[in-house]
CSV table of C-alpha atoms in Angstrom, one decimal:
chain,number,residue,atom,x,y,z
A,48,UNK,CA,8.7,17.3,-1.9
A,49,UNK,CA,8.3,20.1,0.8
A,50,UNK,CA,11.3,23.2,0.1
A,51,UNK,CA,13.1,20.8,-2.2
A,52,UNK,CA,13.5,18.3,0.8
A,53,UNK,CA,12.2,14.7,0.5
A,54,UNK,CA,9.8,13.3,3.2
A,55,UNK,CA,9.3,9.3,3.5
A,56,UNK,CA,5.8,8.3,5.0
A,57,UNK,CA,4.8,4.8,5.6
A,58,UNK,CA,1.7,2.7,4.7
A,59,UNK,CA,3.0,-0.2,5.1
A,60,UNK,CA,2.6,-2.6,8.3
A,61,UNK,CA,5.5,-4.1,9.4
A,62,UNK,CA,7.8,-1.5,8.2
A,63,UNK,CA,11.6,-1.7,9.2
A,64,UNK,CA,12.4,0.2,12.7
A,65,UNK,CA,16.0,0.8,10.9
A,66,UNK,CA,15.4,1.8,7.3
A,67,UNK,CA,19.4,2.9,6.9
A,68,UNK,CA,20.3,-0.8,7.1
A,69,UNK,CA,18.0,-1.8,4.2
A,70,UNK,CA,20.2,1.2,2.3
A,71,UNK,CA,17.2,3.7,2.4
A,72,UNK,CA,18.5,7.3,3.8
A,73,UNK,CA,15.1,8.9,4.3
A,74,UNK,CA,13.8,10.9,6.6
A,75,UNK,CA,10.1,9.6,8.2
A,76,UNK,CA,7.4,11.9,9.1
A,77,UNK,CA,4.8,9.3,9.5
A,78,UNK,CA,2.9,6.1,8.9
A,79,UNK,CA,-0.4,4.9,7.9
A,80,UNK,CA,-2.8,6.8,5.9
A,81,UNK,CA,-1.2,10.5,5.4
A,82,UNK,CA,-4.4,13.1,5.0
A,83,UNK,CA,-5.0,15.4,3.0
A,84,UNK,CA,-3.7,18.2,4.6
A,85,UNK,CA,-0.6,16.2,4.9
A,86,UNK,CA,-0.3,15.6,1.5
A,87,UNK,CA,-1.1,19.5,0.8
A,88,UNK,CA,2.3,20.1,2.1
A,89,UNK,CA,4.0,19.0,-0.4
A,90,UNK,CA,4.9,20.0,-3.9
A,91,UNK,CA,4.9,16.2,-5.9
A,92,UNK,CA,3.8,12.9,-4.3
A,93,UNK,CA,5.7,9.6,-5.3
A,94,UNK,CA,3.5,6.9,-4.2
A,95,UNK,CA,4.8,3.4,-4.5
A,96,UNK,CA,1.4,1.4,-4.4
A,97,UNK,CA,0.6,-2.5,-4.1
A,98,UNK,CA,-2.9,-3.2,-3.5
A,99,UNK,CA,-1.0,-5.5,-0.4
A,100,UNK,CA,-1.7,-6.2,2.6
A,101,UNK,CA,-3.7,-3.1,3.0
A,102,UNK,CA,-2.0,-0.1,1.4
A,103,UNK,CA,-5.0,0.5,-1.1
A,104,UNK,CA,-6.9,1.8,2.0
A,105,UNK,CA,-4.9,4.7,2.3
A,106,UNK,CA,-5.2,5.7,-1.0
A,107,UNK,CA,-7.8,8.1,-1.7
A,108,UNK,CA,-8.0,8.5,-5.7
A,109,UNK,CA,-10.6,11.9,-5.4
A,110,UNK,CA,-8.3,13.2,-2.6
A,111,UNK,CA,-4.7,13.0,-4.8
A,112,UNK,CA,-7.4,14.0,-8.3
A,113,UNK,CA,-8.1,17.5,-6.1
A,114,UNK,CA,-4.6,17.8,-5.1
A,115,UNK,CA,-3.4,17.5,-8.8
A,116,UNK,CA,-6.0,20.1,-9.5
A,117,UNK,CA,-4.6,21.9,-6.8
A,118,UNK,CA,-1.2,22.4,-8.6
A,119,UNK,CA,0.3,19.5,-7.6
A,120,UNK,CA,2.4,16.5,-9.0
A,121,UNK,CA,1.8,12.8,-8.7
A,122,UNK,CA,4.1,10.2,-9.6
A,123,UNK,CA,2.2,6.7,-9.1
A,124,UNK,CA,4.1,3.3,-9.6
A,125,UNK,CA,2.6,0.0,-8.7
A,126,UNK,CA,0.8,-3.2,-9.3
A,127,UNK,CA,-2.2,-3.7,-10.1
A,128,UNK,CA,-3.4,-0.1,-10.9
A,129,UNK,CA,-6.4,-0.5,-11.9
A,130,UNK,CA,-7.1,-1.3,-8.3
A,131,UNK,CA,-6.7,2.5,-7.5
A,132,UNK,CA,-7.8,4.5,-10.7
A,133,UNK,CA,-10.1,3.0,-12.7
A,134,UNK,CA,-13.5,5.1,-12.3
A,135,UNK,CA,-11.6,7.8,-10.8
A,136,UNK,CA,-11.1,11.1,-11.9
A,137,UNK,CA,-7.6,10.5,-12.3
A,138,UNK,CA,-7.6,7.6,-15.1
A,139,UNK,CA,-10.0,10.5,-16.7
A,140,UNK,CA,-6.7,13.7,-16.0
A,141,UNK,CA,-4.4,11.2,-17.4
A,142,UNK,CA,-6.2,10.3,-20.6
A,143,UNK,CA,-6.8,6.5,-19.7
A,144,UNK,CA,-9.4,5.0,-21.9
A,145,UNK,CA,-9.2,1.5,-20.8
A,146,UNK,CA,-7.5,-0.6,-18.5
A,147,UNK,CA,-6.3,-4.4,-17.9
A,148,UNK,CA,-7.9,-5.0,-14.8
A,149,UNK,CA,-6.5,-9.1,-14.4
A,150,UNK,CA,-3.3,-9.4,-16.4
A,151,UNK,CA,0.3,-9.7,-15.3
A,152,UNK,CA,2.9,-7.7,-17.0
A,153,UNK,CA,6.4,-8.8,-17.6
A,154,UNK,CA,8.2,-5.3,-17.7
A,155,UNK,CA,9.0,-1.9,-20.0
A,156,UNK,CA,10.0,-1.1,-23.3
A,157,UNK,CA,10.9,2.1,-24.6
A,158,UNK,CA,8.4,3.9,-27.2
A,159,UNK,CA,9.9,6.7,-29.3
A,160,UNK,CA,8.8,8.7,-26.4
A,161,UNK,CA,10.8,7.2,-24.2
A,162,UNK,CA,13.5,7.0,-26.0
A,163,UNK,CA,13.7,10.7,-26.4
A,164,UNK,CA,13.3,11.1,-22.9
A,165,UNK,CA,16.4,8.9,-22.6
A,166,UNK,CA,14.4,6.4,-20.4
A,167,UNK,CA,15.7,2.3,-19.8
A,168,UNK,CA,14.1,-0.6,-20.8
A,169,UNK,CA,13.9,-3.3,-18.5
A,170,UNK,CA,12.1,-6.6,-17.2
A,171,UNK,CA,10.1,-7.8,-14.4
A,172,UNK,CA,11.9,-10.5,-12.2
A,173,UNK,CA,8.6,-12.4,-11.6
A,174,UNK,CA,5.2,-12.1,-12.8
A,175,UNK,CA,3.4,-9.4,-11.4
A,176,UNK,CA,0.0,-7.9,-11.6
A,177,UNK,CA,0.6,-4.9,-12.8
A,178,UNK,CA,-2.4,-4.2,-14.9
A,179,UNK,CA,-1.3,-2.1,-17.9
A,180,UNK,CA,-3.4,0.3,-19.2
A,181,UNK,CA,-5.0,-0.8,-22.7
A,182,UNK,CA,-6.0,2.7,-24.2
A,183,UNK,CA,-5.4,6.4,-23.9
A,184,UNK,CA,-6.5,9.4,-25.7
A,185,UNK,CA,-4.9,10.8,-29.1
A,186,UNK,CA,-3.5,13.8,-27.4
A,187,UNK,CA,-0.4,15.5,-27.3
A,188,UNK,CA,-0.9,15.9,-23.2
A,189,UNK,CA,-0.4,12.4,-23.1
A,190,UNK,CA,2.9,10.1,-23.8
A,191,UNK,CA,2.9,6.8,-24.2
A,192,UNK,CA,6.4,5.9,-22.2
A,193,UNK,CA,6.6,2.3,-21.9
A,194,UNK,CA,5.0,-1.1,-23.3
A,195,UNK,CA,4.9,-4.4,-22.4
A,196,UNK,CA,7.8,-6.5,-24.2
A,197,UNK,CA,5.3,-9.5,-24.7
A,198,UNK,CA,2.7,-7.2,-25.9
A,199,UNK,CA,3.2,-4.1,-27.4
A,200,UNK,CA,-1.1,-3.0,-27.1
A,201,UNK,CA,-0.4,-3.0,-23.0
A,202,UNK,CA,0.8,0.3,-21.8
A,203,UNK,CA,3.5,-0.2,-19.0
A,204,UNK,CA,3.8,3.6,-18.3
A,205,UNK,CA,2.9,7.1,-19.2
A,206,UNK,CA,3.0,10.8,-18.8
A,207,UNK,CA,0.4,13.4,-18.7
A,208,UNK,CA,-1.0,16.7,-18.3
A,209,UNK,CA,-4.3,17.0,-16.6
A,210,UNK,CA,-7.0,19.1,-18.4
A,211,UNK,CA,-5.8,22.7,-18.0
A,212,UNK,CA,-2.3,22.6,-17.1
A,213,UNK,CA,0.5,23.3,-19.1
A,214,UNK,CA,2.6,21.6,-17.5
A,215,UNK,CA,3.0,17.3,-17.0
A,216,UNK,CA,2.3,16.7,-13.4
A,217,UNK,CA,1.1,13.0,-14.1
A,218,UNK,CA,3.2,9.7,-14.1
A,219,UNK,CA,1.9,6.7,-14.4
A,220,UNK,CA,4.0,3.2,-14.2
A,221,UNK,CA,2.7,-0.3,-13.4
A,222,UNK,CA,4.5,-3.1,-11.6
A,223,UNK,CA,6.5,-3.6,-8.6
A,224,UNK,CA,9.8,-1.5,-8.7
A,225,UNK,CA,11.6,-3.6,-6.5
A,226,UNK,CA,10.6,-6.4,-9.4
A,227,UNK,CA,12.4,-4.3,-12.3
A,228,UNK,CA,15.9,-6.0,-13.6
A,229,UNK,CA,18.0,-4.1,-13.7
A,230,UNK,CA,16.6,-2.2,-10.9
A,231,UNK,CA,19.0,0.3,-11.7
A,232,UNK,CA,17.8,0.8,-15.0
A,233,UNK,CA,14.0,1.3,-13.3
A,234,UNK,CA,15.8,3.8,-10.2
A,235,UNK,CA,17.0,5.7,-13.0
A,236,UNK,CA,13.9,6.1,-14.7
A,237,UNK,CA,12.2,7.6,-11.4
A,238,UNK,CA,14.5,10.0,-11.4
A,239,UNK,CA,15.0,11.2,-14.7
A,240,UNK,CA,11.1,11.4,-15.3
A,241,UNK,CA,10.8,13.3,-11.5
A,242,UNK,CA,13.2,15.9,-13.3
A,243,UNK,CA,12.7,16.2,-16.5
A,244,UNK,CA,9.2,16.0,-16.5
A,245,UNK,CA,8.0,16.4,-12.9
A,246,UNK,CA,10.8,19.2,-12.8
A,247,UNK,CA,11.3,18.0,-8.9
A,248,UNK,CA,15.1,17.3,-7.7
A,249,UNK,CA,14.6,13.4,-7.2
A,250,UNK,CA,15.6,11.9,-3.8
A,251,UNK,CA,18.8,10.4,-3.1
A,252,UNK,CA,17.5,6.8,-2.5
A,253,UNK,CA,14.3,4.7,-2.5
């Protein structure tokens, strides 16, 4: 988010030449990997990641760890995540003590946490790699949102503050949002935890 306006970048191949027809009204300021003085423009990052057909080599964990640092906000939702964090500085910010670095996950139940936030359970279409997250610290700087219905020790999502801030400017969430049923429920929940705890206007479509 750049002056409360929502930028789309692309880091995909093969991305759609007409993104209004696939009912995304974003604007696109670029594609492949974004730099850091790209990203430095902005004042919260949603990065949808997939460790697919490539995207993980435009994700630079120390680079977004810095930018968090920084002041800024990152919201991070994706398969297999321990594919991008794990030995990072970032699993560290976010209080991750351990994560699932082979097993699928089949979707998000609300703890008490996210139930307060007034988050949305919901399921995963298909299996999908998301790689929960099998430990965090006992802090209150760090909320357990979501768990796995078939396992309530796997950690589905999460928000944090990184050491020093007092404010959350970490997000967490495993799996493949276009995978969530209801998506609605899951399109919902990106936007209510990018305002009410990113404190960013969300976008109008994703």
């Amino acid at each position: 988010d750049n002056a409360d306006t929502w930028d789309y970048w692309e880091i995909m191949p093969g991305a759609p030449a007409d993104y209004v027809a696939y009912g995304m009204d974003v604007n696109v300021v670029g594609t492949g990997t974004p730099s850091g003085a790209d990203i430095g423009e902005y004042k919260c990052v949603l990065w949808m990641g997939q460790h697919f057909e490539g995207d993980l080599d435009s994700w630079n964990a120390a680079l977004m760890a810095g930018y968090v640092n920084a002041g800024g906000k990152l919201y991070f939702y994706g398969r297999r995540l321990s594919s991008f964090i794990d030995g990072t500085d970032l699993e560290d910010m976010a209080g991750i003590t351990g994560m699932d670095a082979d097993g699928p996950t089949t979707g998000y139940s609300l703890t008490a946490a996210g139930s307060a936030l007034g988050l949305q359970p919901a399921a995963i279409l298909t299996t999908s790699f998301g790689n929960g997250i099998t430990g965090v610290v006992d802090s209150p700087d760090v909320e357990v949102l979501f768990t796995d219905p078939a396992d309530a020790t796997l950690i589905t999502g999460l928000r944090a503050k990184a050491p020093g801030s007092s404010d959350w400017n970490l997000v967490f969430v495993v799996g493949r949002n276009y995978r969530a049923d209801p998506p609605a429920a899951m399109a919902e929940n990106i936007r209510k935890l990018l305002r009410d705890t990113l404190g960013m206007d969300p976008p109008g479509s994703f």
